[in-house]
PDB file of C-alpha atoms and ligand atoms in Angstrom:
ATOM      1  CA  UNK A   1      -2.625-149.954  25.172  1.00  0.00           C
ATOM      2  CA  UNK A   2      -5.333-151.954  23.485  1.00  0.00           C
ATOM      3  CA  UNK A   3      -8.686-150.210  23.134  1.00  0.00           C
ATOM      4  CA  UNK A   4     -11.618-152.576  23.545  1.00  0.00           C
ATOM      5  CA  UNK A   5     -15.104-151.101  23.385  1.00  0.00           C
ATOM      6  CA  UNK A   6     -16.958-154.403  23.468  1.00  0.00           C
ATOM      7  CA  UNK A   7     -20.293-153.959  25.252  1.00  0.00           C
ATOM      8  CA  UNK A   8     -20.465-150.209  24.592  1.00  0.00           C
ATOM      9  CA  UNK A   9     -22.960-148.563  22.261  1.00  0.00           C
ATOM     10  CA  UNK A  10     -21.879-145.464  20.366  1.00  0.00           C
ATOM     11  CA  UNK A  11     -24.037-142.948  18.510  1.00  0.00           C
ATOM     12  CA  UNK A  12     -22.186-140.787  15.986  1.00  0.00           C
ATOM     13  CA  UNK A  13     -24.256-138.021  14.408  1.00  0.00           C
ATOM     14  CA  UNK A  14     -23.582-137.235  10.755  1.00  0.00           C
ATOM     15  CA  UNK A  15     -21.702-140.488  10.234  1.00  0.00           C
ATOM     16  CA  UNK A  16     -22.656-141.407   6.674  1.00  0.00           C
ATOM     17  CA  UNK A  17     -19.587-139.535   5.375  1.00  0.00           C
ATOM     18  CA  UNK A  18     -16.495-137.596   6.346  1.00  0.00           C
ATOM     19  CA  UNK A  19     -15.014-137.406   9.838  1.00  0.00           C
ATOM     20  CA  UNK A  20     -18.160-138.923  11.371  1.00  0.00           C
ATOM     21  CA  UNK A  21     -17.937-142.010   9.171  1.00  0.00           C
ATOM     22  CA  UNK A  22     -14.260-142.491  10.049  1.00  0.00           C
ATOM     23  CA  UNK A  23     -15.146-142.162  13.760  1.00  0.00           C
ATOM     24  CA  UNK A  24     -17.931-144.741  13.365  1.00  0.00           C
ATOM     25  CA  UNK A  25     -15.474-147.056  11.622  1.00  0.00           C
ATOM     26  CA  UNK A  26     -12.845-146.601  14.339  1.00  0.00           C
ATOM     27  CA  UNK A  27     -15.375-147.289  17.102  1.00  0.00           C
ATOM     28  CA  UNK A  28     -16.753-150.368  15.288  1.00  0.00           C
ATOM     29  CA  UNK A  29     -13.212-151.686  14.720  1.00  0.00           C
ATOM     30  CA  UNK A  30     -12.626-151.322  18.483  1.00  0.00           C
ATOM     31  CA  UNK A  31     -15.673-153.506  19.182  1.00  0.00           C
ATOM     32  CA  UNK A  32     -18.403-150.978  19.949  1.00  0.00           C
ATOM     33  CA  UNK A  33     -21.926-151.323  18.656  1.00  0.00           C
ATOM     34  CA  UNK A  34     -22.300-148.270  16.434  1.00  0.00           C
ATOM     35  CA  UNK A  35     -25.384-146.316  15.425  1.00  0.00           C
ATOM     36  CA  UNK A  36     -24.861-144.554  12.097  1.00  0.00           C
ATOM     37  CA  UNK A  37     -26.869-141.360  11.591  1.00  0.00           C
ATOM     38  CA  UNK A  38     -27.590-139.194   8.570  1.00  0.00           C
ATOM     39  CA  UNK A  39     -30.625-137.481   7.161  1.00  0.00           C
ATOM     40  CA  UNK A  40     -31.628-139.949   4.439  1.00  0.00           C
ATOM     41  CA  UNK A  41     -32.630-143.564   4.970  1.00  0.00           C
ATOM     42  CA  UNK A  42     -30.854-144.761   1.796  1.00  0.00           C
ATOM     43  CA  UNK A  43     -27.563-143.015   2.639  1.00  0.00           C
ATOM     44  CA  UNK A  44     -27.652-144.387   6.172  1.00  0.00           C
ATOM     45  CA  UNK A  45     -28.302-147.917   4.897  1.00  0.00           C
ATOM     46  CA  UNK A  46     -25.431-147.619   2.413  1.00  0.00           C
ATOM     47  CA  UNK A  47     -23.041-146.448   5.158  1.00  0.00           C
ATOM     48  CA  UNK A  48     -24.114-149.322   7.431  1.00  0.00           C
ATOM     49  CA  UNK A  49     -23.569-151.813   4.581  1.00  0.00           C
ATOM     50  CA  UNK A  50     -20.105-150.325   3.877  1.00  0.00           C
ATOM     51  CA  UNK A  51     -18.980-150.831   7.474  1.00  0.00           C
ATOM     52  CA  UNK A  52     -20.524-154.285   7.739  1.00  0.00           C
ATOM     53  CA  UNK A  53     -18.727-155.489   4.627  1.00  0.00           C
ATOM     54  CA  UNK A  54     -15.413-154.185   6.014  1.00  0.00           C
ATOM     55  CA  UNK A  55     -16.000-155.521   9.543  1.00  0.00           C
ATOM     56  CA  UNK A  56     -18.332-158.535   9.245  1.00  0.00           C
ATOM     57  CA  UNK A  57     -18.355-159.076  13.022  1.00  0.00           C
ATOM     58  CA  UNK A  58     -19.158-155.450  13.846  1.00  0.00           C
ATOM     59  CA  UNK A  59     -22.558-154.514  15.232  1.00  0.00           C
ATOM     60  CA  UNK A  60     -23.596-151.545  13.096  1.00  0.00           C
ATOM     61  CA  UNK A  61     -27.129-150.194  12.869  1.00  0.00           C
ATOM     62  CA  UNK A  62     -28.634-147.126  11.225  1.00  0.00           C
ATOM     63  CA  UNK A  63     -30.958-144.383  12.451  1.00  0.00           C
ATOM     64  CA  UNK A  64     -31.970-141.768   9.892  1.00  0.00           C
ATOM     65  CA  UNK A  65     -32.880-138.424  11.461  1.00  0.00           C
ATOM     66  CA  UNK A  66     -32.190-134.772  10.770  1.00  0.00           C
ATOM     67  CA  UNK A  67     -30.411-133.566  13.918  1.00  0.00           C
ATOM     68  CA  UNK A  68     -30.836-129.908  12.936  1.00  0.00           C
ATOM     69  CA  UNK A  69     -34.350-129.922  14.417  1.00  0.00           C
ATOM     70  CA  UNK A  70     -35.809-130.714  17.835  1.00  0.00           C
ATOM     71  CA  UNK A  71     -38.119-133.268  16.201  1.00  0.00           C
ATOM     72  CA  UNK A  72     -35.206-134.944  14.424  1.00  0.00           C
ATOM     73  CA  UNK A  73     -33.211-135.214  17.666  1.00  0.00           C
ATOM     74  CA  UNK A  74     -36.264-136.643  19.467  1.00  0.00           C
ATOM     75  CA  UNK A  75     -36.716-139.198  16.649  1.00  0.00           C
ATOM     76  CA  UNK A  76     -33.063-140.224  16.964  1.00  0.00           C
ATOM     77  CA  UNK A  77     -33.256-140.579  20.761  1.00  0.00           C
ATOM     78  CA  UNK A  78     -36.347-142.753  20.337  1.00  0.00           C
ATOM     79  CA  UNK A  79     -34.586-144.964  17.790  1.00  0.00           C
ATOM     80  CA  UNK A  80     -31.565-145.682  19.991  1.00  0.00           C
ATOM     81  CA  UNK A  81     -31.704-147.554  23.234  1.00  0.00           C
ATOM     82  CA  UNK A  82     -28.841-147.175  25.661  1.00  0.00           C
ATOM     83  CA  UNK A  83     -26.024-144.938  24.436  1.00  0.00           C
ATOM     84  CA  UNK A  84     -22.679-145.103  26.245  1.00  0.00           C
ATOM     85  CA  UNK A  85     -20.702-142.963  23.798  1.00  0.00           C
ATOM     86  CA  UNK A  86     -22.273-139.931  22.127  1.00  0.00           C
ATOM     87  CA  UNK A  87     -20.243-138.211  19.421  1.00  0.00           C
ATOM     88  CA  UNK A  88     -21.783-134.879  18.427  1.00  0.00           C
ATOM     89  CA  UNK A  89     -20.167-134.690  15.006  1.00  0.00           C
ATOM     90  CA  UNK A  90     -22.838-133.467  12.552  1.00  0.00           C
ATOM     91  CA  UNK A  91     -22.021-129.981  11.433  1.00  0.00           C
ATOM     92  CA  UNK A  92     -22.041-127.631   8.469  1.00  0.00           C
ATOM     93  CA  UNK A  93     -19.589-125.030   7.194  1.00  0.00           C
ATOM     94  CA  UNK A  94     -19.780-122.473   4.406  1.00  0.00           C
ATOM     95  CA  UNK A  95     -17.471-119.584   3.625  1.00  0.00           C
ATOM     96  CA  UNK A  96     -19.473-116.353   3.317  1.00  0.00           C
ATOM     97  CA  UNK A  97     -18.691-112.660   3.590  1.00  0.00           C
ATOM     98  CA  UNK A  98     -19.920-111.512   7.035  1.00  0.00           C
ATOM     99  CA  UNK A  99     -21.904-108.659   5.460  1.00  0.00           C
ATOM    100  CA  UNK A 100     -23.783-111.146   3.261  1.00  0.00           C
ATOM    101  CA  UNK A 101     -24.822-113.568   6.025  1.00  0.00           C
ATOM    102  CA  UNK A 102     -28.579-113.299   6.660  1.00  0.00           C
ATOM    103  CA  UNK A 103     -30.231-114.023  10.028  1.00  0.00           C
ATOM    104  CA  UNK A 104     -31.528-117.359   8.698  1.00  0.00           C
ATOM    105  CA  UNK A 105     -27.959-118.614   8.192  1.00  0.00           C
ATOM    106  CA  UNK A 106     -27.003-117.717  11.772  1.00  0.00           C
ATOM    107  CA  UNK A 107     -30.038-119.625  13.047  1.00  0.00           C
ATOM    108  CA  UNK A 108     -29.385-122.625  10.757  1.00  0.00           C
ATOM    109  CA  UNK A 109     -25.744-122.896  11.823  1.00  0.00           C
ATOM    110  CA  UNK A 110     -26.730-122.585  15.489  1.00  0.00           C
ATOM    111  CA  UNK A 111     -29.461-125.243  15.227  1.00  0.00           C
ATOM    112  CA  UNK A 112     -27.301-127.888  13.600  1.00  0.00           C
ATOM    113  CA  UNK A 113     -23.831-127.178  14.986  1.00  0.00           C
ATOM    114  CA  UNK A 114     -24.839-126.278  18.548  1.00  0.00           C
ATOM    115  CA  UNK A 115     -28.405-127.299  19.376  1.00  0.00           C
ATOM    116  CA  UNK A 116     -28.039-130.861  18.016  1.00  0.00           C
ATOM    117  CA  UNK A 117     -25.382-131.537  20.655  1.00  0.00           C
ATOM    118  CA  UNK A 118     -27.363-129.708  23.342  1.00  0.00           C
ATOM    119  CA  UNK A 119     -30.543-131.670  22.651  1.00  0.00           C
ATOM    120  CA  UNK A 120     -28.890-135.077  22.378  1.00  0.00           C
ATOM    121  CA  UNK A 121     -26.761-134.538  25.488  1.00  0.00           C
ATOM    122  CA  UNK A 122     -29.818-133.376  27.442  1.00  0.00           C
ATOM    123  CA  UNK A 123     -31.633-136.590  26.485  1.00  0.00           C
ATOM    124  CA  UNK A 124     -28.820-139.118  26.756  1.00  0.00           C
ATOM    125  CA  UNK A 125     -26.512-137.849  29.502  1.00  0.00           C
ATOM    126  CA  UNK A 126     -28.794-138.469  32.528  1.00  0.00           C
ATOM    127  CA  UNK A 127     -28.739-142.245  31.894  1.00  0.00           C
ATOM    128  CA  UNK A 128     -24.929-142.142  31.565  1.00  0.00           C
ATOM    129  CA  UNK A 129     -24.703-140.426  34.962  1.00  0.00           C
ATOM    130  CA  UNK A 130     -27.078-143.016  36.421  1.00  0.00           C
ATOM    131  CA  UNK A 131     -24.943-145.891  35.064  1.00  0.00           C
ATOM    132  CA  UNK A 132     -21.815-144.037  36.205  1.00  0.00           C
ATOM    133  CA  UNK A 133     -20.112-144.428  32.824  1.00  0.00           C
ATOM    134  CA  UNK A 134     -20.335-142.494  29.618  1.00  0.00           C
ATOM    135  CA  UNK A 135     -18.481-140.427  27.038  1.00  0.00           C
ATOM    136  CA  UNK A 136     -19.754-137.328  25.274  1.00  0.00           C
ATOM    137  CA  UNK A 137     -17.471-135.904  22.601  1.00  0.00           C
ATOM    138  CA  UNK A 138     -18.145-132.712  20.665  1.00  0.00           C
ATOM    139  CA  UNK A 139     -16.410-132.371  17.310  1.00  0.00           C
ATOM    140  CA  UNK A 140     -15.548-128.696  17.434  1.00  0.00           C
ATOM    141  CA  UNK A 141     -12.797-127.142  15.294  1.00  0.00           C
ATOM    142  CA  UNK A 142      -9.617-125.137  15.326  1.00  0.00           C
ATOM    143  CA  UNK A 143     -12.024-122.450  14.018  1.00  0.00           C
ATOM    144  CA  UNK A 144     -13.425-122.254  17.573  1.00  0.00           C
ATOM    145  CA  UNK A 145     -10.217-120.506  18.606  1.00  0.00           C
ATOM    146  CA  UNK A 146      -8.829-119.203  15.312  1.00  0.00           C
ATOM    147  CA  UNK A 147     -12.109-117.630  14.091  1.00  0.00           C
ATOM    148  CA  UNK A 148     -11.958-117.592  10.274  1.00  0.00           C
ATOM    149  CA  UNK A 149     -12.886-114.180   8.894  1.00  0.00           C
ATOM    150  CA  UNK A 150     -14.533-115.923   5.937  1.00  0.00           C
ATOM    151  CA  UNK A 151     -16.796-118.065   8.192  1.00  0.00           C
ATOM    152  CA  UNK A 152     -17.550-116.091  11.373  1.00  0.00           C
ATOM    153  CA  UNK A 153     -20.990-117.749  11.590  1.00  0.00           C
ATOM    154  CA  UNK A 154     -19.226-121.139  11.701  1.00  0.00           C
ATOM    155  CA  UNK A 155     -16.468-120.151  14.142  1.00  0.00           C
ATOM    156  CA  UNK A 156     -19.022-118.867  16.640  1.00  0.00           C
ATOM    157  CA  UNK A 157     -20.863-122.225  16.710  1.00  0.00           C
ATOM    158  CA  UNK A 158     -17.598-124.096  17.228  1.00  0.00           C
ATOM    159  CA  UNK A 159     -16.692-121.829  20.182  1.00  0.00           C
ATOM    160  CA  UNK A 160     -20.204-122.424  21.520  1.00  0.00           C
ATOM    161  CA  UNK A 161     -19.578-126.169  21.501  1.00  0.00           C
ATOM    162  CA  UNK A 162     -16.482-125.665  23.678  1.00  0.00           C
ATOM    163  CA  UNK A 163     -18.518-123.717  26.233  1.00  0.00           C
ATOM    164  CA  UNK A 164     -21.268-126.341  26.343  1.00  0.00           C
ATOM    165  CA  UNK A 165     -18.823-129.212  26.508  1.00  0.00           C
ATOM    166  CA  UNK A 166     -16.923-127.666  29.405  1.00  0.00           C
ATOM    167  CA  UNK A 167     -20.186-126.803  31.162  1.00  0.00           C
ATOM    168  CA  UNK A 168     -21.504-130.356  30.821  1.00  0.00           C
ATOM    169  CA  UNK A 169     -18.219-131.730  32.144  1.00  0.00           C
ATOM    170  CA  UNK A 170     -18.861-129.717  35.327  1.00  0.00           C
ATOM    171  CA  UNK A 171     -21.993-131.851  35.818  1.00  0.00           C
ATOM    172  CA  UNK A 172     -19.941-135.074  35.870  1.00  0.00           C
ATOM    173  CA  UNK A 173     -17.893-134.357  39.001  1.00  0.00           C
ATOM    174  CA  UNK A 174     -16.954-137.566  40.770  1.00  0.00           C
ATOM    175  CA  UNK A 175     -18.582-139.848  38.183  1.00  0.00           C
ATOM    176  CA  UNK A 176     -17.275-142.119  35.430  1.00  0.00           C
ATOM    177  CA  UNK A 177     -18.765-139.869  32.758  1.00  0.00           C
ATOM    178  CA  UNK A 178     -16.542-137.509  30.765  1.00  0.00           C
ATOM    179  CA  UNK A 179     -17.361-134.717  28.323  1.00  0.00           C
ATOM    180  CA  UNK A 180     -14.652-133.433  26.005  1.00  0.00           C
ATOM    181  CA  UNK A 181     -14.231-131.619  22.712  1.00  0.00           C
ATOM    182  CA  UNK A 182     -11.930-132.501  19.861  1.00  0.00           C
ATOM    183  CA  UNK A 183     -10.657-129.684  17.628  1.00  0.00           C
ATOM    184  CA  UNK A 184      -9.724-130.859  14.138  1.00  0.00           C
ATOM    185  CA  UNK A 185      -7.966-128.508  11.741  1.00  0.00           C
ATOM    186  CA  UNK A 186      -8.436-128.633   7.961  1.00  0.00           C
ATOM    187  CA  UNK A 187      -9.317-132.272   7.249  1.00  0.00           C
ATOM    188  CA  UNK A 188      -9.966-133.940   3.893  1.00  0.00           C
ATOM    189  CA  UNK A 189     -13.468-135.143   4.649  1.00  0.00           C
ATOM    190  CA  UNK A 190     -16.038-135.798   1.909  1.00  0.00           C
ATOM    191  CA  UNK A 191     -17.515-132.327   2.390  1.00  0.00           C
ATOM    192  CA  UNK A 192     -14.125-130.611   2.201  1.00  0.00           C
ATOM    193  CA  UNK A 193     -13.063-132.763  -0.764  1.00  0.00           C
ATOM    194  CA  UNK A 194     -16.045-131.508  -2.794  1.00  0.00           C
ATOM    195  CA  UNK A 195     -15.155-127.939  -1.859  1.00  0.00           C
ATOM    196  CA  UNK A 196     -11.476-128.442  -2.799  1.00  0.00           C
ATOM    197  CA  UNK A 197     -12.412-130.032  -6.133  1.00  0.00           C
ATOM    198  CA  UNK A 198     -14.645-127.125  -7.151  1.00  0.00           C
ATOM    199  CA  UNK A 199     -12.096-124.503  -6.007  1.00  0.00           C
ATOM    200  CA  UNK A 200      -9.376-126.432  -7.872  1.00  0.00           C
ATOM    201  CA  UNK A 201     -11.440-126.442 -11.083  1.00  0.00           C
ATOM    202  CA  UNK A 202     -12.041-122.698 -10.761  1.00  0.00           C
ATOM    203  CA  UNK A 203      -8.339-122.030 -10.214  1.00  0.00           C
ATOM    204  CA  UNK A 204      -7.161-124.584 -12.819  1.00  0.00           C
ATOM    205  CA  UNK A 205      -5.015-126.528 -10.325  1.00  0.00           C
ATOM    206  CA  UNK A 206      -5.351-130.007  -8.796  1.00  0.00           C
ATOM    207  CA  UNK A 207      -7.200-130.596  -5.518  1.00  0.00           C
ATOM    208  CA  UNK A 208      -3.853-131.509  -3.898  1.00  0.00           C
ATOM    209  CA  UNK A 209      -2.323-128.209  -5.028  1.00  0.00           C
ATOM    210  CA  UNK A 210      -5.427-126.372  -3.813  1.00  0.00           C
ATOM    211  CA  UNK A 211      -5.088-128.025  -0.387  1.00  0.00           C
ATOM    212  CA  UNK A 212      -1.374-127.233  -0.150  1.00  0.00           C
ATOM    213  CA  UNK A 213      -1.976-123.588  -1.137  1.00  0.00           C
ATOM    214  CA  UNK A 214      -4.816-123.288   1.392  1.00  0.00           C
ATOM    215  CA  UNK A 215      -2.574-124.394   4.255  1.00  0.00           C
ATOM    216  CA  UNK A 216       0.279-122.118   3.146  1.00  0.00           C
ATOM    217  CA  UNK A 217      -1.921-119.058   2.679  1.00  0.00           C
ATOM    218  CA  UNK A 218      -4.683-119.466   5.267  1.00  0.00           C
ATOM    219  CA  UNK A 219      -3.118-121.600   8.026  1.00  0.00           C
ATOM    220  CA  UNK A 220       0.580-120.591   7.869  1.00  0.00           C
ATOM    221  CA  UNK A 221       1.192-121.513  11.521  1.00  0.00           C
ATOM    222  CA  UNK A 222       0.318-125.168  10.829  1.00  0.00           C
ATOM    223  CA  UNK A 223       3.091-127.460  12.002  1.00  0.00           C
ATOM    224  CA  UNK A 224       1.554-130.319  10.012  1.00  0.00           C
ATOM    225  CA  UNK A 225       1.615-128.224   6.805  1.00  0.00           C
ATOM    226  CA  UNK A 226      -1.092-130.359   5.197  1.00  0.00           C
ATOM    227  CA  UNK A 227      -4.703-131.338   5.621  1.00  0.00           C
ATOM    228  CA  UNK A 228      -5.296-134.115   8.153  1.00  0.00           C
ATOM    229  CA  UNK A 229      -6.925-137.367   7.090  1.00  0.00           C
ATOM    230  CA  UNK A 230     -10.284-138.294   8.605  1.00  0.00           C
ATOM    231  CA  UNK A 231      -8.604-141.299  10.253  1.00  0.00           C
ATOM    232  CA  UNK A 232      -6.177-139.017  12.116  1.00  0.00           C
ATOM    233  CA  UNK A 233      -9.156-137.281  13.736  1.00  0.00           C
ATOM    234  CA  UNK A 234     -11.010-140.544  14.367  1.00  0.00           C
ATOM    235  CA  UNK A 235      -8.001-141.988  16.221  1.00  0.00           C
ATOM    236  CA  UNK A 236      -8.166-139.185  18.776  1.00  0.00           C
ATOM    237  CA  UNK A 237     -11.927-139.656  19.185  1.00  0.00           C
ATOM    238  CA  UNK A 238     -11.649-143.435  19.658  1.00  0.00           C
ATOM    239  CA  UNK A 239      -9.108-142.857  22.426  1.00  0.00           C
ATOM    240  CA  UNK A 240     -11.303-140.257  24.163  1.00  0.00           C
ATOM    241  CA  UNK A 241     -14.243-142.682  23.879  1.00  0.00           C
ATOM    242  CA  UNK A 242     -12.264-145.448  25.551  1.00  0.00           C
ATOM    243  CA  UNK A 243     -12.072-146.402  29.242  1.00  0.00           C
ATOM    244  CA  UNK A 244      -8.336-145.590  29.040  1.00  0.00           C
ATOM    245  CA  UNK A 245      -9.092-141.836  28.734  1.00  0.00           C
ATOM    246  CA  UNK A 246     -10.789-141.679  32.166  1.00  0.00           C
ATOM    247  CA  UNK A 247      -8.580-138.850  33.519  1.00  0.00           C
ATOM    248  CA  UNK A 248      -9.362-136.568  30.574  1.00  0.00           C
ATOM    249  CA  UNK A 249     -12.497-134.556  31.280  1.00  0.00           C
ATOM    250  CA  UNK A 250     -13.637-131.041  30.390  1.00  0.00           C
ATOM    251  CA  UNK A 251     -10.805-130.781  27.883  1.00  0.00           C
ATOM    252  CA  UNK A 252     -10.535-129.199  24.443  1.00  0.00           C
ATOM    253  CA  UNK A 253      -8.253-131.646  22.664  1.00  0.00           C
ATOM    254  CA  UNK A 254      -6.338-130.395  19.646  1.00  0.00           C
ATOM    255  CA  UNK A 255      -6.010-132.558  16.537  1.00  0.00           C
ATOM    256  CA  UNK A 256      -5.332-129.560  14.336  1.00  0.00           C
ATOM    257  CA  UNK A 257      -1.686-129.992  13.479  1.00  0.00           C
ATOM    258  CA  UNK A 258      -0.421-127.158  15.684  1.00  0.00           C
ATOM    259  CA  UNK A 259      -2.164-124.229  13.932  1.00  0.00           C
ATOM    260  CA  UNK A 260      -3.136-122.790  17.309  1.00  0.00           C
ATOM    261  CA  UNK A 261      -0.001-121.403  18.895  1.00  0.00           C
ATOM    262  CA  UNK A 262      -0.733-122.166  22.515  1.00  0.00           C
ATOM    263  CA  UNK A 263       1.321-124.097  25.040  1.00  0.00           C
ATOM    264  CA  UNK A 264      -1.542-125.302  27.237  1.00  0.00           C
TER     265      UNK A 264
HETATM  266  P1  NAD B 301     -18.931-133.772   5.859  1.00  0.00           P
HETATM  267  O1  NAD B 301     -19.734-132.752   5.133  1.00  0.00           O
HETATM  268  O2  NAD B 301     -17.869-134.510   5.116  1.00  0.00           O
HETATM  269  O3  NAD B 301     -19.903-134.835   6.536  1.00  0.00           O
HETATM  270  C1  NAD B 301     -20.970-134.368   7.312  1.00  0.00           C
HETATM  271  C2  NAD B 301     -21.877-135.510   7.673  1.00  0.00           C
HETATM  272  O4  NAD B 301     -22.949-134.976   8.461  1.00  0.00           O
HETATM  273  C3  NAD B 301     -22.516-136.173   6.474  1.00  0.00           C
HETATM  274  O5  NAD B 301     -22.620-137.544   6.766  1.00  0.00           O
HETATM  275  C4  NAD B 301     -23.893-135.504   6.412  1.00  0.00           C
HETATM  276  O6  NAD B 301     -24.854-136.312   5.788  1.00  0.00           O
HETATM  277  C5  NAD B 301     -24.184-135.354   7.889  1.00  0.00           C
HETATM  278  N1  NAD B 301     -25.161-134.310   8.182  1.00  0.00           N
HETATM  279  C6  NAD B 301     -25.164-133.032   7.772  1.00  0.00           C
HETATM  280  N2  NAD B 301     -26.253-132.396   8.239  1.00  0.00           N
HETATM  281  C7  NAD B 301     -26.933-133.299   8.992  1.00  0.00           C
HETATM  282  C8  NAD B 301     -28.135-133.251   9.723  1.00  0.00           C
HETATM  283  N3  NAD B 301     -28.862-132.134   9.762  1.00  0.00           N
HETATM  284  N4  NAD B 301     -28.561-134.362  10.380  1.00  0.00           N
HETATM  285  C9  NAD B 301     -27.834-135.503  10.317  1.00  0.00           C
HETATM  286  N5  NAD B 301     -26.685-135.618   9.638  1.00  0.00           N
HETATM  287  C10 NAD B 301     -26.244-134.528   8.965  1.00  0.00           C
HETATM  288  O7  NAD B 301     -18.340-133.000   7.112  1.00  0.00           O
HETATM  289  P2  NAD B 301     -16.946-133.162   7.891  1.00  0.00           P
HETATM  290  O8  NAD B 301     -15.933-132.294   7.238  1.00  0.00           O
HETATM  291  O9  NAD B 301     -16.657-134.592   8.108  1.00  0.00           O
HETATM  292  O10 NAD B 301     -17.324-132.453   9.282  1.00  0.00           O
HETATM  293  C11 NAD B 301     -17.780-133.178  10.406  1.00  0.00           C
HETATM  294  C12 NAD B 301     -17.593-132.320  11.640  1.00  0.00           C
HETATM  295  O11 NAD B 301     -16.220-131.989  11.782  1.00  0.00           O
HETATM  296  C13 NAD B 301     -18.375-130.995  11.595  1.00  0.00           C
HETATM  297  O12 NAD B 301     -18.928-130.725  12.853  1.00  0.00           O
HETATM  298  C14 NAD B 301     -17.297-129.986  11.259  1.00  0.00           C
HETATM  299  O13 NAD B 301     -17.587-128.705  11.747  1.00  0.00           O
HETATM  300  C15 NAD B 301     -16.083-130.600  11.957  1.00  0.00           C
HETATM  301  N6  NAD B 301     -14.800-130.140  11.406  1.00  0.00           N
HETATM  302  C16 NAD B 301     -14.453-130.424  10.121  1.00  0.00           C
HETATM  303  C17 NAD B 301     -13.233-129.962   9.626  1.00  0.00           C
HETATM  304  C18 NAD B 301     -12.796-130.258   8.212  1.00  0.00           C
HETATM  305  O14 NAD B 301     -11.847-129.612   7.737  1.00  0.00           O
HETATM  306  N7  NAD B 301     -13.373-131.212   7.534  1.00  0.00           N
HETATM  307  C19 NAD B 301     -12.381-129.214  10.434  1.00  0.00           C
HETATM  308  C20 NAD B 301     -12.769-128.948  11.744  1.00  0.00           C
HETATM  309  C21 NAD B 301     -13.980-129.433  12.226  1.00  0.00           C
END
């Protein structure tokens, strides 16, 4: 199987770093035109330059916009033209004791992790249905199913994405459009790396030891028994974005190393 996305345009939210950047790279390497998104113009430009220097033939453009607001999503939609592949990746996470989480945090997590995907899908999906081809992929999490007690406000948004993704898939019946979710497990993205480094310094261990201990203590059912790399997640997303994945629709696809003990 050779994945060729020539002629397709992909928008990946939150793609200046982490999993989103690896997805953008994977899509660009497969021939898609890729729109890189982040909040700051300079960071977006730097990410575009990084990909262009690695893949000189790739068509990579930037669109700075904060997808945590309705105005930011509208700005992004205005900046892009036709989008064939929408990857709703931008998301935030923060461990916090449930009893310490104020209302504002619940709203903030909901706006960025859930409403960004809702707003962008609402704007971009009708044209996909009209063209009879499109891919919408929500980057959810193993935390959607295995709600972490230290981040209930995060887990709830990731479960919400699964509901929306499945609901949107119901609107694609009989078309060439698919809507799926991908569930990564612990993944060494830029955001997680920073978190591991600071926890490691506090505990006087290395970041690698911190990661290994986290998996052993907090995700003991992991079959992978390590953090995933961002490329391992991106590979799944590139496949789901491809024409070859046409029979996969309305699915919650696990790339979480077997933490979730379910057969189906
Ligand atoms: P990260 O912090 O490494 O990168 C996040 C990216 O999103 C950055 O480019 C950041 O600039 C951008 N971003 C943040 N807020 C934004 C906003 N309001 N508007 C536009 N861009 C914004 O994060 P990551 O670990 O790569 O996570 C990406 C996605 O994967 C998230 O949805 C997260 O929930 C999910 N996920 C991550 C893990 C993990 O262990 N890393 C596990 C499961 C799911």
